[in-house]
mmCIF file of C-alpha atoms in Angstrom:
data_model
loop_
_atom_site.group_PDB
_atom_site.id
_atom_site.type_symbol
_atom_site.label_atom_id
_atom_site.label_comp_id
_atom_site.label_asym_id
_atom_site.label_seq_id
_atom_site.Cartn_x
_atom_site.Cartn_y
_atom_site.Cartn_z
ATOM 1 C CA MET H 93 -13.768 -6.404 0.080
ATOM 2 C CA TYR H 94 -11.807 -3.478 -0.642
ATOM 3 C CA ARG H 95 -11.211 -1.137 2.186
ATOM 4 C CA LEU H 96 -9.203 2.107 2.606
ATOM 5 C CA VAL H 97 -7.611 2.410 6.018
ATOM 6 C CA PRO H 98 -5.962 5.695 7.009
ATOM 7 C CA ARG H 99 -2.569 5.246 9.134
ATOM 8 C CA VAL H 100 -0.043 7.679 10.717
ATOM 9 C CA ALA H 101 3.442 6.265 10.553
ATOM 10 C CA GLY H 102 6.744 7.418 12.222
ATOM 11 C CA LEU H 103 9.027 9.476 9.466
ATOM 12 C CA PRO H 104 11.604 7.277 8.146
ATOM 13 C CA ARG H 105 15.050 8.109 9.874
ATOM 14 C CA TRP H 106 16.234 8.886 6.253
ATOM 15 C CA SER H 107 13.399 11.516 5.625
ATOM 16 C CA ASP H 108 14.298 15.302 4.759
ATOM 17 C CA ALA H 109 10.988 16.110 6.628
ATOM 18 C CA ASP H 110 12.674 18.923 8.771
ATOM 19 C CA GLY H 111 14.481 20.446 5.622
ATOM 20 C CA ALA H 112 17.941 19.568 7.633
ATOM 21 C CA GLY H 113 18.833 16.646 5.070
ATOM 22 C CA PRO H 114 18.788 13.023 5.535
ATOM 23 C CA ARG H 115 19.026 11.836 9.041
ATOM 24 C CA GLU H 116 21.390 9.071 8.097
ATOM 25 C CA THR H 117 23.872 8.844 5.215
ATOM 26 C CA GLY H 118 22.022 8.597 1.883
ATOM 27 C CA THR H 119 19.378 10.589 0.227
ATOM 28 C CA ALA H 120 16.790 7.752 -0.650
ATOM 29 C CA ALA H 121 15.089 4.947 1.257
ATOM 30 C CA PRO H 122 16.799 1.664 0.638
ATOM 31 C CA ASP H 123 14.863 -1.174 -0.984
ATOM 32 C CA GLY H 124 12.670 -2.654 1.723
ATOM 33 C CA ALA H 125 13.449 -0.516 4.434
ATOM 34 C CA ALA H 126 13.344 -2.411 7.901
ATOM 35 C CA ALA H 127 10.952 -1.472 10.589
ATOM 36 C CA ASP H 128 13.936 -0.170 12.572
ATOM 37 C CA ASP H 129 14.508 2.432 9.944
ATOM 38 C CA VAL H 130 11.404 4.255 11.223
ATOM 39 C CA ALA H 131 11.744 7.080 13.946
ATOM 40 C CA GLU H 132 9.371 7.049 17.026
ATOM 41 C CA GLU H 133 7.625 10.353 16.228
ATOM 42 C CA PRO H 134 4.478 10.196 13.899
ATOM 43 C CA GLY H 135 4.047 12.234 10.944
ATOM 44 C CA HIS H 136 3.563 10.359 7.591
ATOM 45 C CA HIS H 137 -0.023 9.968 6.742
ATOM 46 C CA ARG H 138 -0.915 7.075 4.348
ATOM 47 C CA VAL H 139 -4.258 5.452 3.208
ATOM 48 C CA GLU H 140 -3.436 1.717 2.563
ATOM 49 C CA VAL H 141 -5.521 -0.818 0.540
ATOM 50 C CA HIS H 142 -6.627 -3.487 2.365
ATOM 51 C CA LEU H 143 -8.554 -6.627 0.800
ATOM 52 C CA HIS H 144 -10.259 -9.647 2.605
ATOM 53 C CA GLY H 145 -6.875 -11.370 3.104
ATOM 54 C CA GLY H 146 -5.076 -8.185 4.851
ATOM 55 C CA GLY H 147 -3.314 -5.039 3.847
ATOM 56 C CA GLN H 148 -1.629 -4.730 0.494
ATOM 57 C CA GLY H 149 1.162 -2.590 1.466
ATOM 58 C CA TYR H 150 0.753 0.181 -0.774
ATOM 59 C CA ASN H 151 -0.260 3.739 -0.261
ATOM 60 C CA VAL H 152 -3.184 5.550 -2.257
ATOM 61 C CA MET H 153 -2.869 8.829 -0.552
ATOM 62 C CA GLY H 154 -3.136 11.525 -3.187
ATOM 63 C CA TYR H 155 -4.918 9.149 -5.695
ATOM 64 C CA THR H 156 -7.686 10.725 -7.780
ATOM 65 C CA TYR H 157 -11.157 9.332 -7.635
ATOM 66 C CA GLY H 158 -10.369 7.709 -11.175
ATOM 67 C CA GLN H 159 -7.171 6.408 -10.073
ATOM 68 C CA LEU H 160 -8.976 4.752 -6.874
ATOM 69 C CA VAL H 161 -11.636 3.234 -9.180
ATOM 70 C CA ASP H 162 -8.879 1.881 -11.501
ATOM 71 C CA ASP H 163 -7.171 0.262 -8.469
ATOM 72 C CA LEU H 164 -10.248 -1.034 -7.317
ATOM 73 C CA LEU H 165 -11.047 -2.815 -10.958
ATOM 74 C CA ASP H 166 -7.571 -3.890 -10.959
ATOM 75 C CA GLN H 167 -7.766 -5.752 -7.846
ATOM 76 C CA TYR H 168 -11.098 -7.382 -8.631
ATOM 77 C CA GLU H 169 -9.789 -8.557 -12.044
ATOM 78 C CA GLN H 170 -6.547 -10.112 -10.343
ATOM 79 C CA HIS H 171 -9.319 -11.702 -7.791
ATOM 80 C CA LEU H 172 -11.178 -12.964 -10.838
ATOM 81 C CA GLU H 173 -8.105 -14.381 -12.627
ATOM 82 C CA LEU H 174 -7.204 -16.278 -9.155
ATOM 83 C CA LEU H 175 -10.625 -17.832 -9.136
ATOM 84 C CA ARG H 176 -10.474 -18.919 -12.773
ATOM 85 C CA LEU H 177 -7.329 -20.600 -12.045
ATOM 86 C CA GLU H 178 -8.488 -22.231 -9.005
ATOM 87 C CA ARG H 179 -11.393 -23.512 -11.113
ATOM 88 C CA GLU H 180 -9.075 -24.948 -13.568
ATOM 89 C CA ALA H 181 -6.816 -26.508 -11.380
ATOM 90 C CA THR H 182 -9.735 -28.626 -9.563
ATOM 91 C CA PRO H 183 -10.374 -31.889 -11.305
#
């Protein structure tokens, strides 16, 4: 199952959304920004991909129709490959 789930998240503390510059030292988000790096106020809209196993952790907001179709097909191909590998591993 391939679902698109809209989300509203808090703005990262390091964001420049208000035009006043980064909220903390630095100009970009650190890799793997922690949950405590998110401010309380909502303001960041995302559309996340969810599969049968749960959320995939990436945002497709702004994708064109063609890009969404490509993403869906990529996910499906990965699923087929997983099934093939499981089938080969079973004696």
